[in-house]
PDB file of C-alpha atoms and ligand atoms in Angstrom:
ATOM      1  CA  MET A   1      24.754  79.732  33.850  1.00 46.00           C
ATOM      2  CA  GLU A   2      22.327  81.188  31.311  1.00 51.00           C
ATOM      3  CA  ASP A   3      24.012  80.669  27.969  1.00 55.00           C
ATOM      4  CA  ARG A   4      21.028  79.306  26.127  1.00 59.00           C
ATOM      5  CA  VAL A   5      21.200  80.589  22.551  1.00 58.00           C
ATOM      6  CA  SER A   6      17.496  80.403  21.767  1.00 74.00           C
ATOM      7  CA  GLU A   7      14.331  78.690  22.929  1.00 91.00           C
ATOM      8  CA  PRO A   8      13.661  75.248  21.449  1.00 97.00           C
ATOM      9  CA  SER A   9      10.552  74.758  19.308  1.00 97.00           C
ATOM     10  CA  LEU A  10      10.074  71.222  20.584  1.00 98.00           C
ATOM     11  CA  VAL A  11      11.466  69.305  23.561  1.00 98.00           C
ATOM     12  CA  LEU A  12      10.994  65.534  23.427  1.00 98.00           C
ATOM     13  CA  VAL A  13      11.702  64.040  26.848  1.00 98.00           C
ATOM     14  CA  PHE A  14      12.463  60.309  26.626  1.00 98.00           C
ATOM     15  CA  SER A  15      12.511  57.803  29.439  1.00 98.00           C
ATOM     16  CA  GLY A  16      12.650  54.034  29.696  1.00 98.00           C
ATOM     17  CA  LYS A  17      14.223  51.213  31.641  1.00 98.00           C
ATOM     18  CA  ARG A  18      17.845  50.162  31.320  1.00 97.00           C
ATOM     19  CA  LYS A  19      18.487  48.622  27.881  1.00 97.00           C
ATOM     20  CA  SER A  20      15.040  49.557  26.621  1.00 98.00           C
ATOM     21  CA  GLY A  21      16.893  51.369  23.823  1.00 98.00           C
ATOM     22  CA  LYS A  22      16.665  55.059  24.776  1.00 98.00           C
ATOM     23  CA  ASP A  23      19.987  55.868  23.116  1.00 97.00           C
ATOM     24  CA  TYR A  24      19.203  53.753  20.066  1.00 98.00           C
ATOM     25  CA  VAL A  25      15.789  55.362  19.507  1.00 98.00           C
ATOM     26  CA  THR A  26      16.909  58.925  20.177  1.00 98.00           C
ATOM     27  CA  GLU A  27      19.917  58.500  17.868  1.00 98.00           C
ATOM     28  CA  LEU A  28      17.562  57.274  15.154  1.00 98.00           C
ATOM     29  CA  ILE A  29      15.445  60.404  15.593  1.00 98.00           C
ATOM     30  CA  GLN A  30      18.515  62.591  15.292  1.00 98.00           C
ATOM     31  CA  LYS A  31      19.610  60.672  12.190  1.00 98.00           C
ATOM     32  CA  ARG A  32      16.215  61.244  10.576  1.00 98.00           C
ATOM     33  CA  LEU A  33      16.063  64.960  11.443  1.00 98.00           C
ATOM     34  CA  GLY A  34      19.735  65.833  11.055  1.00 98.00           C
ATOM     35  CA  SER A  35      22.035  67.275  13.683  1.00 97.00           C
ATOM     36  CA  ASP A  36      21.499  70.844  12.536  1.00 96.00           C
ATOM     37  CA  VAL A  37      17.808  70.498  13.463  1.00 97.00           C
ATOM     38  CA  CYS A  38      17.991  68.113  16.416  1.00 98.00           C
ATOM     39  CA  CYS A  39      20.344  67.746  19.370  1.00 98.00           C
ATOM     40  CA  ILE A  40      20.413  64.949  21.909  1.00 98.00           C
ATOM     41  CA  LEU A  41      20.676  66.099  25.520  1.00 98.00           C
ATOM     42  CA  ARG A  42      21.856  63.440  27.959  1.00 98.00           C
ATOM     43  CA  LEU A  43      21.130  64.380  31.565  1.00 98.00           C
ATOM     44  CA  SER A  44      23.693  61.772  32.563  1.00 97.00           C
ATOM     45  CA  GLY A  45      26.353  63.535  30.415  1.00 97.00           C
ATOM     46  CA  PRO A  46      27.441  66.238  32.859  1.00 96.00           C
ATOM     47  CA  LEU A  47      26.988  63.778  35.739  1.00 96.00           C
ATOM     48  CA  LYS A  48      29.315  61.232  34.142  1.00 97.00           C
ATOM     49  CA  GLU A  49      31.840  63.912  33.155  1.00 97.00           C
ATOM     50  CA  GLN A  50      32.155  65.139  36.711  1.00 94.00           C
ATOM     51  CA  TYR A  51      32.078  61.621  38.191  1.00 95.00           C
ATOM     52  CA  ALA A  52      34.751  60.367  35.756  1.00 97.00           C
ATOM     53  CA  GLN A  53      36.990  63.305  36.593  1.00 96.00           C
ATOM     54  CA  GLU A  54      36.644  62.882  40.360  1.00 95.00           C
ATOM     55  CA  HIS A  55      37.201  59.113  40.192  1.00 96.00           C
ATOM     56  CA  GLY A  56      39.780  58.897  37.367  1.00 97.00           C
ATOM     57  CA  LEU A  57      37.501  56.859  35.059  1.00 98.00           C
ATOM     58  CA  ASP A  58      37.175  56.432  31.282  1.00 98.00           C
ATOM     59  CA  LEU A  59      34.436  58.872  30.224  1.00 98.00           C
ATOM     60  CA  ASP A  60      33.931  57.333  26.764  1.00 97.00           C
ATOM     61  CA  GLN A  61      33.178  53.960  28.305  1.00 98.00           C
ATOM     62  CA  LEU A  62      30.907  55.519  30.935  1.00 98.00           C
ATOM     63  CA  MET A  63      28.965  57.167  28.094  1.00 96.00           C
ATOM     64  CA  GLY A  64      28.762  54.034  25.921  1.00 95.00           C
ATOM     65  CA  PRO A  65      26.368  51.057  25.952  1.00 93.00           C
ATOM     66  CA  GLY A  66      28.875  48.434  27.209  1.00 94.00           C
ATOM     67  CA  PRO A  67      29.241  46.767  30.637  1.00 94.00           C
ATOM     68  CA  TYR A  68      31.935  49.164  31.975  1.00 97.00           C
ATOM     69  CA  LYS A  69      29.468  51.763  33.300  1.00 97.00           C
ATOM     70  CA  GLU A  70      27.413  49.121  35.102  1.00 96.00           C
ATOM     71  CA  GLN A  71      30.201  48.602  37.675  1.00 96.00           C
ATOM     72  CA  TYR A  72      29.810  52.248  38.690  1.00 97.00           C
ATOM     73  CA  ARG A  73      26.084  52.750  38.188  1.00 96.00           C
ATOM     74  CA  ALA A  74      24.966  52.322  41.824  1.00 96.00           C
ATOM     75  CA  ASP A  75      27.624  54.730  43.041  1.00 96.00           C
ATOM     76  CA  MET A  76      26.932  57.229  40.229  1.00 97.00           C
ATOM     77  CA  ILE A  77      23.242  57.179  41.179  1.00 96.00           C
ATOM     78  CA  ARG A  78      24.100  57.955  44.818  1.00 95.00           C
ATOM     79  CA  TRP A  79      26.562  60.639  43.752  1.00 93.00           C
ATOM     80  CA  GLY A  80      24.041  62.287  41.399  1.00 94.00           C
ATOM     81  CA  GLU A  81      21.269  62.121  43.959  1.00 93.00           C
ATOM     82  CA  SER A  82      23.216  64.159  46.440  1.00 92.00           C
ATOM     83  CA  ARG A  83      23.498  66.909  43.775  1.00 92.00           C
ATOM     84  CA  ARG A  84      19.826  66.632  42.828  1.00 92.00           C
ATOM     85  CA  ARG A  85      18.698  66.891  46.428  1.00 92.00           C
ATOM     86  CA  GLN A  86      20.229  70.347  46.606  1.00 94.00           C
ATOM     87  CA  ASP A  87      18.936  71.350  43.167  1.00 95.00           C
ATOM     88  CA  PRO A  88      16.599  69.029  41.186  1.00 94.00           C
ATOM     89  CA  GLY A  89      17.232  70.973  37.949  1.00 95.00           C
ATOM     90  CA  PHE A  90      21.027  70.825  38.260  1.00 95.00           C
ATOM     91  CA  PHE A  91      21.728  68.267  35.486  1.00 97.00           C
ATOM     92  CA  CYS A  92      18.833  69.471  33.274  1.00 97.00           C
ATOM     93  CA  ARG A  93      20.327  72.949  33.231  1.00 96.00           C
ATOM     94  CA  LEU A  94      23.861  71.726  32.570  1.00 96.00           C
ATOM     95  CA  ALA A  95      22.761  69.340  29.809  1.00 97.00           C
ATOM     96  CA  SER A  96      20.812  72.018  27.942  1.00 96.00           C
ATOM     97  CA  ARG A  97      23.559  74.625  28.137  1.00 94.00           C
ATOM     98  CA  GLY A  98      24.549  75.805  24.666  1.00 91.00           C
ATOM     99  CA  ALA A  99      21.839  73.822  22.864  1.00 96.00           C
ATOM    100  CA  HIS A 100      20.863  75.841  19.799  1.00 95.00           C
ATOM    101  CA  GLN A 101      18.908  73.444  17.568  1.00 97.00           C
ATOM    102  CA  PRO A 102      15.127  73.895  17.329  1.00 97.00           C
ATOM    103  CA  VAL A 103      14.399  70.294  18.408  1.00 98.00           C
ATOM    104  CA  TRP A 104      15.790  68.993  21.674  1.00 98.00           C
ATOM    105  CA  VAL A 105      15.701  65.288  22.414  1.00 98.00           C
ATOM    106  CA  VAL A 106      16.348  64.525  26.077  1.00 98.00           C
ATOM    107  CA  SER A 107      17.403  60.877  26.019  1.00 98.00           C
ATOM    108  CA  ASP A 108      17.328  59.864  29.668  1.00 98.00           C
ATOM    109  CA  ALA A 109      14.751  61.372  32.027  1.00 98.00           C
ATOM    110  CA  ARG A 110      14.586  59.167  35.114  1.00 97.00           C
ATOM    111  CA  ARG A 111      12.730  61.102  37.752  1.00 96.00           C
ATOM    112  CA  LEU A 112       9.514  63.082  37.822  1.00 96.00           C
ATOM    113  CA  SER A 113      11.613  66.135  38.654  1.00 95.00           C
ATOM    114  CA  ASP A 114      13.509  65.754  35.330  1.00 97.00           C
ATOM    115  CA  LEU A 115      10.292  65.864  33.321  1.00 98.00           C
ATOM    116  CA  GLN A 116       8.824  68.611  35.502  1.00 97.00           C
ATOM    117  CA  TRP A 117      11.862  70.799  34.968  1.00 97.00           C
ATOM    118  CA  PHE A 118      11.416  70.794  31.168  1.00 98.00           C
ATOM    119  CA  GLN A 119       7.640  71.180  31.504  1.00 98.00           C
ATOM    120  CA  ALA A 120       8.129  74.200  33.732  1.00 97.00           C
ATOM    121  CA  GLU A 121      10.790  75.801  31.508  1.00 97.00           C
ATOM    122  CA  PHE A 122       9.087  74.995  28.186  1.00 97.00           C
ATOM    123  CA  PRO A 123       5.401  74.365  28.915  1.00 97.00           C
ATOM    124  CA  GLN A 124       4.226  74.724  25.304  1.00 97.00           C
ATOM    125  CA  GLN A 125       7.041  72.769  23.706  1.00 98.00           C
ATOM    126  CA  THR A 126       7.561  69.749  25.979  1.00 98.00           C
ATOM    127  CA  ARG A 127       6.292  66.246  25.092  1.00 98.00           C
ATOM    128  CA  SER A 128       7.072  62.975  26.874  1.00 98.00           C
ATOM    129  CA  VAL A 129       7.969  59.670  25.223  1.00 98.00           C
ATOM    130  CA  ARG A 130       8.386  56.281  26.908  1.00 98.00           C
ATOM    131  CA  VAL A 131      10.544  53.582  25.331  1.00 98.00           C
ATOM    132  CA  GLN A 132       9.394  50.095  26.276  1.00 98.00           C
ATOM    133  CA  SER A 133      11.000  46.682  25.874  1.00 98.00           C
ATOM    134  CA  SER A 134      10.279  43.387  27.595  1.00 98.00           C
ATOM    135  CA  GLU A 135      12.632  42.052  30.272  1.00 98.00           C
ATOM    136  CA  ASN A 136      13.505  39.246  27.893  1.00 98.00           C
ATOM    137  CA  THR A 137      14.614  41.650  25.157  1.00 98.00           C
ATOM    138  CA  ARG A 138      16.491  43.822  27.644  1.00 98.00           C
ATOM    139  CA  SER A 139      18.308  40.721  28.926  1.00 98.00           C
ATOM    140  CA  GLN A 140      19.404  39.906  25.379  1.00 98.00           C
ATOM    141  CA  ARG A 141      20.885  43.420  25.270  1.00 97.00           C
ATOM    142  CA  GLY A 142      22.911  42.786  28.426  1.00 95.00           C
ATOM    143  CA  TRP A 143      20.504  43.688  31.230  1.00 97.00           C
ATOM    144  CA  SER A 144      20.194  41.688  34.431  1.00 96.00           C
ATOM    145  CA  PHE A 145      18.292  42.720  37.532  1.00 97.00           C
ATOM    146  CA  THR A 146      20.483  44.533  40.056  1.00 96.00           C
ATOM    147  CA  ALA A 147      19.046  45.268  43.488  1.00 96.00           C
ATOM    148  CA  GLY A 148      19.595  48.882  44.514  1.00 94.00           C
ATOM    149  CA  VAL A 149      19.526  49.959  40.841  1.00 96.00           C
ATOM    150  CA  ASP A 150      16.510  48.409  39.118  1.00 97.00           C
ATOM    151  CA  ASP A 151      14.285  48.886  42.162  1.00 97.00           C
ATOM    152  CA  ALA A 152      15.458  52.458  42.859  1.00 95.00           C
ATOM    153  CA  GLU A 153      14.091  55.839  41.756  1.00 95.00           C
ATOM    154  CA  SER A 154      16.639  56.049  38.935  1.00 96.00           C
ATOM    155  CA  GLU A 155      14.818  53.189  37.174  1.00 97.00           C
ATOM    156  CA  CYS A 156      11.317  53.427  38.679  1.00 97.00           C
ATOM    157  CA  GLY A 157      10.741  57.180  39.133  1.00 96.00           C
ATOM    158  CA  LEU A 158       8.577  57.435  36.006  1.00 98.00           C
ATOM    159  CA  ASP A 159       6.864  54.030  36.224  1.00 96.00           C
ATOM    160  CA  SER A 160       3.583  55.578  37.335  1.00 94.00           C
ATOM    161  CA  GLY A 161       1.920  58.948  37.628  1.00 93.00           C
ATOM    162  CA  VAL A 162       2.776  60.127  34.104  1.00 96.00           C
ATOM    163  CA  GLU A 163       0.646  59.868  31.021  1.00 97.00           C
ATOM    164  CA  PHE A 164       3.207  59.817  28.232  1.00 98.00           C
ATOM    165  CA  ASP A 165       2.384  61.559  24.979  1.00 98.00           C
ATOM    166  CA  TRP A 166       3.786  58.558  23.101  1.00 98.00           C
ATOM    167  CA  ASN A 167       4.894  55.028  23.949  1.00 98.00           C
ATOM    168  CA  VAL A 168       7.434  53.433  21.617  1.00 98.00           C
ATOM    169  CA  ILE A 169       7.684  49.631  21.714  1.00 98.00           C
ATOM    170  CA  ASN A 170      11.278  48.744  20.887  1.00 98.00           C
ATOM    171  CA  GLU A 171      10.856  45.045  20.093  1.00 98.00           C
ATOM    172  CA  ALA A 172      11.665  42.980  17.018  1.00 98.00           C
ATOM    173  CA  ASP A 173       8.018  41.944  16.607  1.00 97.00           C
ATOM    174  CA  ALA A 174       6.553  45.454  17.051  1.00 98.00           C
ATOM    175  CA  PRO A 175       5.851  47.789  14.130  1.00 98.00           C
ATOM    176  CA  SER A 176       9.099  49.254  12.795  1.00 98.00           C
ATOM    177  CA  LEU A 177      10.595  52.151  14.735  1.00 98.00           C
ATOM    178  CA  ASP A 178      10.247  54.384  11.684  1.00 98.00           C
ATOM    179  CA  GLU A 179       6.532  53.655  11.608  1.00 98.00           C
ATOM    180  CA  GLN A 180       6.081  54.229  15.350  1.00 98.00           C
ATOM    181  CA  LEU A 181       8.149  57.405  15.254  1.00 98.00           C
ATOM    182  CA  ARG A 182       6.277  58.899  12.298  1.00 98.00           C
ATOM    183  CA  PRO A 183       3.978  61.227  14.327  1.00 98.00           C
ATOM    184  CA  ILE A 184       6.899  62.362  16.457  1.00 98.00           C
ATOM    185  CA  LEU A 185       9.100  63.015  13.412  1.00 98.00           C
ATOM    186  CA  GLN A 186       6.274  64.872  11.737  1.00 98.00           C
ATOM    187  CA  LEU A 187       5.732  67.124  14.748  1.00 98.00           C
ATOM    188  CA  ALA A 188       9.494  67.714  14.939  1.00 98.00           C
ATOM    189  CA  ALA A 189       9.685  68.625  11.251  1.00 97.00           C
ATOM    190  CA  GLU A 190       6.802  71.085  11.686  1.00 97.00           C
ATOM    191  CA  ALA A 191       8.446  72.597  14.758  1.00 96.00           C
ATOM    192  CA  ALA A 192      11.747  72.950  12.910  1.00 94.00           C
ATOM    193  CA  SER A 193      10.173  74.603   9.897  1.00 91.00           C
ATOM    194  CA  SER A 194       8.153  77.041  12.021  1.00 88.00           C
ATOM    195  CA  SER A 195      11.326  77.959  13.870  1.00 84.00           C
ATOM    196  CA  SER A 196      13.170  78.654  10.603  1.00 74.00           C
ATOM    197  CA  VAL A 197      10.262  80.863   9.465  1.00 72.00           C
ATOM    198  CA  ASN A 198      10.418  82.767  12.757  1.00 70.00           C
ATOM    199  CA  ARG A 199      14.182  83.188  12.500  1.00 66.00           C
ATOM    200  CA  ASN A 200      14.096  84.512   8.912  1.00 60.00           C
TER     201      ASN A 200
HETATM  202  N1  ATP B   1      15.881  48.294  17.905  1.00 67.08           N
HETATM  203  C1  ATP B   1      17.124  47.889  18.130  1.00 67.08           C
HETATM  204  N2  ATP B   1      17.791  47.175  17.193  1.00 67.08           N
HETATM  205  C2  ATP B   1      19.065  46.762  17.402  1.00 67.08           C
HETATM  206  N3  ATP B   1      19.773  46.988  18.532  1.00 67.08           N
HETATM  207  C3  ATP B   1      19.172  47.695  19.506  1.00 67.08           C
HETATM  208  C4  ATP B   1      17.825  48.176  19.358  1.00 67.08           C
HETATM  209  N4  ATP B   1      17.495  48.856  20.468  1.00 67.08           N
HETATM  210  C5  ATP B   1      18.577  48.800  21.276  1.00 67.08           C
HETATM  211  N5  ATP B   1      19.577  48.108  20.710  1.00 67.08           N
HETATM  212  C6  ATP B   1      20.916  47.829  21.284  1.00 67.08           C
HETATM  213  O1  ATP B   1      20.729  47.426  22.638  1.00 67.08           O
HETATM  214  C7  ATP B   1      21.740  47.983  23.500  1.00 67.08           C
HETATM  215  C8  ATP B   1      21.050  48.847  24.571  1.00 67.08           C
HETATM  216  O2  ATP B   1      20.414  49.946  23.920  1.00 67.08           O
HETATM  217  P1  ATP B   1      20.602  51.440  24.427  1.00 67.08           P
HETATM  218  O3  ATP B   1      22.002  51.695  24.849  1.00 67.08           O
HETATM  219  O4  ATP B   1      19.996  52.325  23.398  1.00 67.08           O
HETATM  220  O5  ATP B   1      19.652  51.352  25.696  1.00 67.08           O
HETATM  221  P2  ATP B   1      19.443  52.426  26.862  1.00 67.08           P
HETATM  222  O6  ATP B   1      17.996  52.392  27.242  1.00 67.08           O
HETATM  223  O7  ATP B   1      20.009  53.734  26.416  1.00 67.08           O
HETATM  224  O8  ATP B   1      20.309  51.734  28.003  1.00 67.08           O
HETATM  225  P3  ATP B   1      21.045  52.357  29.292  1.00 67.08           P
HETATM  226  O9  ATP B   1      19.970  52.975  30.130  1.00 67.08           O
HETATM  227  O10 ATP B   1      21.689  51.207  29.919  1.00 67.08           O
HETATM  228  O11 ATP B   1      22.004  53.396  28.757  1.00 67.08           O
HETATM  229  C9  ATP B   1      22.658  48.796  22.598  1.00 67.08           C
HETATM  230  O12 ATP B   1      23.782  47.998  22.255  1.00 67.08           O
HETATM  231  C10 ATP B   1      21.805  49.079  21.366  1.00 67.08           C
HETATM  232  O13 ATP B   1      22.567  49.246  20.187  1.00 67.08           O
HETATM  233  C1  PMV B   2      23.934  57.734  37.169  1.00 67.08           C
HETATM  234  C2  PMV B   2      22.971  57.712  35.988  1.00 67.08           C
HETATM  235  O1  PMV B   2      22.884  58.993  35.400  1.00 67.08           O
HETATM  236  C3  PMV B   2      23.533  56.735  34.947  1.00 67.08           C
HETATM  237  C4  PMV B   2      22.806  56.797  33.610  1.00 67.08           C
HETATM  238  O2  PMV B   2      23.459  56.007  32.658  1.00 67.08           O
HETATM  239  P1  PMV B   2      22.767  55.553  31.309  1.00 67.08           P
HETATM  240  O3  PMV B   2      21.865  56.658  30.808  1.00 67.08           O
HETATM  241  O4  PMV B   2      21.957  54.335  31.633  1.00 67.08           O
HETATM  242  O5  PMV B   2      23.913  55.274  30.384  1.00 67.08           O
HETATM  243  C5  PMV B   2      21.608  57.301  36.450  1.00 67.08           C
HETATM  244  C6  PMV B   2      20.948  58.340  37.332  1.00 67.08           C
HETATM  245  O6  PMV B   2      21.055  59.559  37.070  1.00 67.08           O
HETATM  246  O7  PMV B   2      20.318  57.923  38.302  1.00 67.08           O
END
């Protein structure tokens, strides 16, 4: 399955609870850097593709932020876990297939094994980022506690045992996202320019 075009210069591995804003924050990073420099890798992408196909579901809605995917989340978690048990790097490898930009933004690490896979593959380049929002803010974005989901590894696997390189507070009364993301964007810009020097 090795069709990686080139090694990334920087791999930013994001995690955070449901509705903390992982997609929102990672899309903002891509907007700031441009899609020729930065790609977003969603570990749940290949999982949802396969799950949608096997179950005859609407992939666009499964990929989006709306309530549709929540009906299937518990079953998707179980389905994905059976694949991960056989091969913890299964979705990491599929999601990064074909990525050619110098900066990779992984939007949805959920388990220690997700982060460890990127750290093992790209030890020099990998950094971890946690997106944090209060339960109140997450509720306003459509979250409500679901037993079997919010207390399972998919949501809690990175709650402890990891010292994140950065924590981003995605709240209306926190410093702006652009301000909080400045050191990350700066590192990404440096990584991108060193990669273009190396390629020329
Ligand atoms: N800073 C923000 N300003 C405005 N809207 C936001 C902000 N952060 C998140 N949202 C909105 O909140 C909703 C949830 O955000 P998002 O989909 O990014 O969360 P997530 O962590 O990726 O959630 P999930 O794990 O359920 O996919 C989206 O509709 C998104 O547009
Ligand atoms: C099934 C799962 O991938 C769903 C992720 O959906 P989302 O990133 O919250 O849109 C969660 C998991 O892998 O445990």
